[in-house]
Amino acid sequence: MRRPGALVLGGALALAVLVAAVALAGGLKSHHSRPLPRDAAAAFGATAASGPSGTTGTTGTTGTTGPTGPTGPTGPTGPTGSSTTTGPSGATTPLAPQDPFTTHAMRRFLAQRAGNITAAVYDVSTNTTFLFHPGDREQTASIVKADILATLLAQAQAQGTTLDADERAVATGMIEESDNDDATTLWDDEGGPGAVAAFDARIGMTQTTPNLAWGLTETTPRDQLRLLRHIALTNDVLHYQSRAYELYLMEHVISFDYWGVSAGPSRGTTVALKNGWLPVGNGWQINSIGAIQGAGRHYLIAVMTNANPDEAYGIDTIEGISRIVWSTLALNPVSHTALPATSPTA
């Protein structure tokens, strides 16, 4: 694992105050003096209200010579907290997806957390987006590195080429190790904030403003969902090979950085993520975005937090939210839309 360097402010600009602010944007490994906690506050165990019970089965018919048949079994109870209709013999059919941000468990958990929190989830299974504090804009820290790579891949496509060996090596360091020097190299090579802004406009990221210092780019979770949809789902901007390459890197981040929206999913679930962390004037900016598929769920998620008293606290907040989202979306229909099979080349 290489040791990340200080973040360069887009190459040309070297304002000392920005360098100091962004030098610790996601990717610096040395600021931890102890292992990061993996468990959020344990107070979100309350469950949503139970769904309606199924109808009672029909009475059996009278045999030819024997006594009246026994009463049919009662239909199964509907899923906890979901809206359902009752089908034949007590079977249940989902009516609408469950919004994870309106559940009792989520409200109880968030009421206990300090700091500013904004989040968004796109449930691929039901084509439904859920938003929490959607108008809030936050600084990206290192989650912008997913945007930097997507921009580079789109440029390569436009030129009819793929990334060369050197570019792939730098992209690997930027995503898997969150290396800041690698991010600055690709940021400069592709054209800095102007190039990223052009790509963002192309895919409809209207709430994102790239900064000369890439870690100070401002965005919203809703815009991050737009980016994730172009990385994880079929679209007319990024080709399959480009998407598969970026997902492969996001699925192979080093264990030290494997936190955030990876909390909750069970073993065997595919998790592609990018995290970011940055000490700012009013505390810590802690962010996590990712694509999750497995165990009957398929969703994209972005959580951004600010004014955290320390880094570990912000991680706990995101992981608590992630666990509740994972549990809630189990109640929604199963998706049959697969993530692209990942490939280590682009």
Coordinates of C-alpha atoms in Angstrom, one line a residue, residues 188-318:
D188 CA -4.8 17.4 -14.4
D189 CA -4.4 15.0 -17.3
E190 CA -8.1 15.1 -18.1
G191 CA -8.5 18.9 -17.9
G192 CA -9.3 19.7 -14.2
P193 CA -12.6 21.1 -13.0
G194 CA -13.7 22.2 -16.6
A195 CA -13.5 18.6 -17.9
V196 CA -15.3 17.1 -14.9
A197 CA -18.0 19.8 -15.1
A198 CA -18.6 19.0 -18.7
F199 CA -19.0 15.3 -18.0
D200 CA -21.3 16.1 -15.0
A201 CA -23.5 18.3 -17.2
R202 CA -23.7 15.5 -19.8
I203 CA -25.1 13.0 -17.2
G204 CA -27.4 15.5 -15.5
M205 CA -25.4 16.3 -12.4
T206 CA -26.9 19.8 -12.0
Q207 CA -26.1 20.1 -8.3
T208 CA -22.4 19.6 -8.5
T209 CA -19.7 22.3 -8.8
P210 CA -16.1 21.1 -9.3
N211 CA -13.5 23.1 -7.4
L212 CA -9.9 23.9 -8.5
A213 CA -9.1 21.9 -5.3
W214 CA -10.9 18.7 -6.3
G215 CA -11.6 17.6 -2.7
L216 CA -13.6 20.8 -2.1
T217 CA -16.0 20.1 -5.0
E218 CA -19.6 20.6 -3.8
T219 CA -22.4 18.1 -4.6
T220 CA -25.6 16.5 -3.2
P221 CA -26.4 12.8 -2.6
R222 CA -29.0 13.0 -5.4
D223 CA -26.3 14.0 -7.9
Q224 CA -24.1 11.2 -6.6
L225 CA -26.9 8.8 -7.4
R226 CA -26.8 10.1 -11.0
L227 CA -23.1 9.4 -11.1
L228 CA -23.6 5.9 -9.7
R229 CA -26.4 5.1 -12.2
H230 CA -23.9 5.9 -15.0
I231 CA -21.3 3.7 -13.4
A232 CA -23.4 0.7 -12.3
L233 CA -26.3 0.6 -14.7
T234 CA -26.7 0.5 -18.4
N235 CA -26.7 4.0 -20.1
D236 CA -25.7 5.7 -23.3
V237 CA -22.7 7.6 -21.9
L238 CA -20.4 5.0 -20.4
H239 CA -20.0 1.7 -22.2
Y240 CA -20.1 -1.6 -20.5
Q241 CA -16.4 -2.1 -20.5
S242 CA -15.8 1.3 -18.9
R243 CA -18.4 0.7 -16.2
A244 CA -17.1 -2.8 -15.5
Y245 CA -13.6 -1.4 -15.0
E246 CA -14.6 1.3 -12.5
L247 CA -16.9 -1.0 -10.6
Y248 CA -14.0 -3.5 -10.3
L249 CA -11.8 -0.9 -8.7
M250 CA -14.6 0.2 -6.4
E251 CA -15.2 -3.4 -5.3
H252 CA -11.5 -3.8 -4.4
V253 CA -10.8 -0.9 -2.1
I254 CA -8.3 -1.7 0.6
S255 CA -9.7 -3.1 3.8
F256 CA -8.6 0.1 5.7
D257 CA -11.1 2.1 3.6
Y258 CA -13.8 -0.5 3.5
W259 CA -16.4 1.2 5.7
G260 CA -19.6 3.3 5.3
V261 CA -22.2 2.0 3.0
S262 CA -20.7 -1.5 3.2
A263 CA -22.2 -1.9 6.6
G264 CA -25.3 -4.1 6.7
P265 CA -25.0 -6.2 3.5
S266 CA -24.5 -9.9 4.2
R267 CA -21.6 -12.1 3.1
G268 CA -21.7 -12.7 -0.7
T269 CA -23.3 -9.3 -1.5
T270 CA -21.5 -7.3 -4.2
V271 CA -20.5 -3.9 -2.8
A272 CA -18.7 -1.2 -4.9
L273 CA -18.0 1.9 -3.0
K274 CA -15.9 5.1 -2.6
N275 CA -15.5 6.9 0.6
G276 CA -14.2 10.4 1.5
W277 CA -13.1 12.2 4.7
L278 CA -11.9 15.7 5.3
P279 CA -11.3 17.8 8.5
V280 CA -13.0 21.2 7.9
G281 CA -13.7 24.2 10.1
N282 CA -16.7 22.9 11.9
G283 CA -15.7 19.3 12.3
W284 CA -15.2 16.4 9.9
Q285 CA -16.8 15.8 6.5
I286 CA -17.4 12.1 6.1
N287 CA -19.1 10.7 3.0
S288 CA -19.7 7.3 1.4
I289 CA -21.3 6.3 -1.9
G290 CA -21.8 2.8 -3.4
A291 CA -23.7 0.3 -5.5
I292 CA -25.1 -2.7 -3.6
Q293 CA -26.5 -6.0 -5.0
G294 CA -27.3 -9.3 -3.3
A295 CA -29.6 -11.2 -1.0
G296 CA -32.7 -9.8 -2.8
R297 CA -31.6 -6.2 -2.9
H298 CA -30.2 -3.9 -5.6
Y299 CA -29.7 -0.3 -4.8
L300 CA -27.4 2.7 -5.0
I301 CA -26.7 4.8 -2.0
A302 CA -25.0 8.1 -1.1
V303 CA -24.6 9.5 2.4
M304 CA -22.9 12.7 3.2
T305 CA -22.3 14.1 6.7
N306 CA -20.7 17.2 8.1
A307 CA -19.9 18.8 11.5
N308 CA -18.9 15.5 12.9
P309 CA -16.9 15.8 16.1
D310 CA -14.3 13.3 14.7
E311 CA -13.9 10.9 11.8
A312 CA -15.0 7.8 13.7
Y313 CA -18.3 9.5 14.7
G314 CA -19.2 10.3 11.1
I315 CA -18.4 6.7 10.0
D316 CA -20.7 5.4 12.8
T317 CA -23.5 7.7 11.5
I318 CA -23.1 6.5 7.9

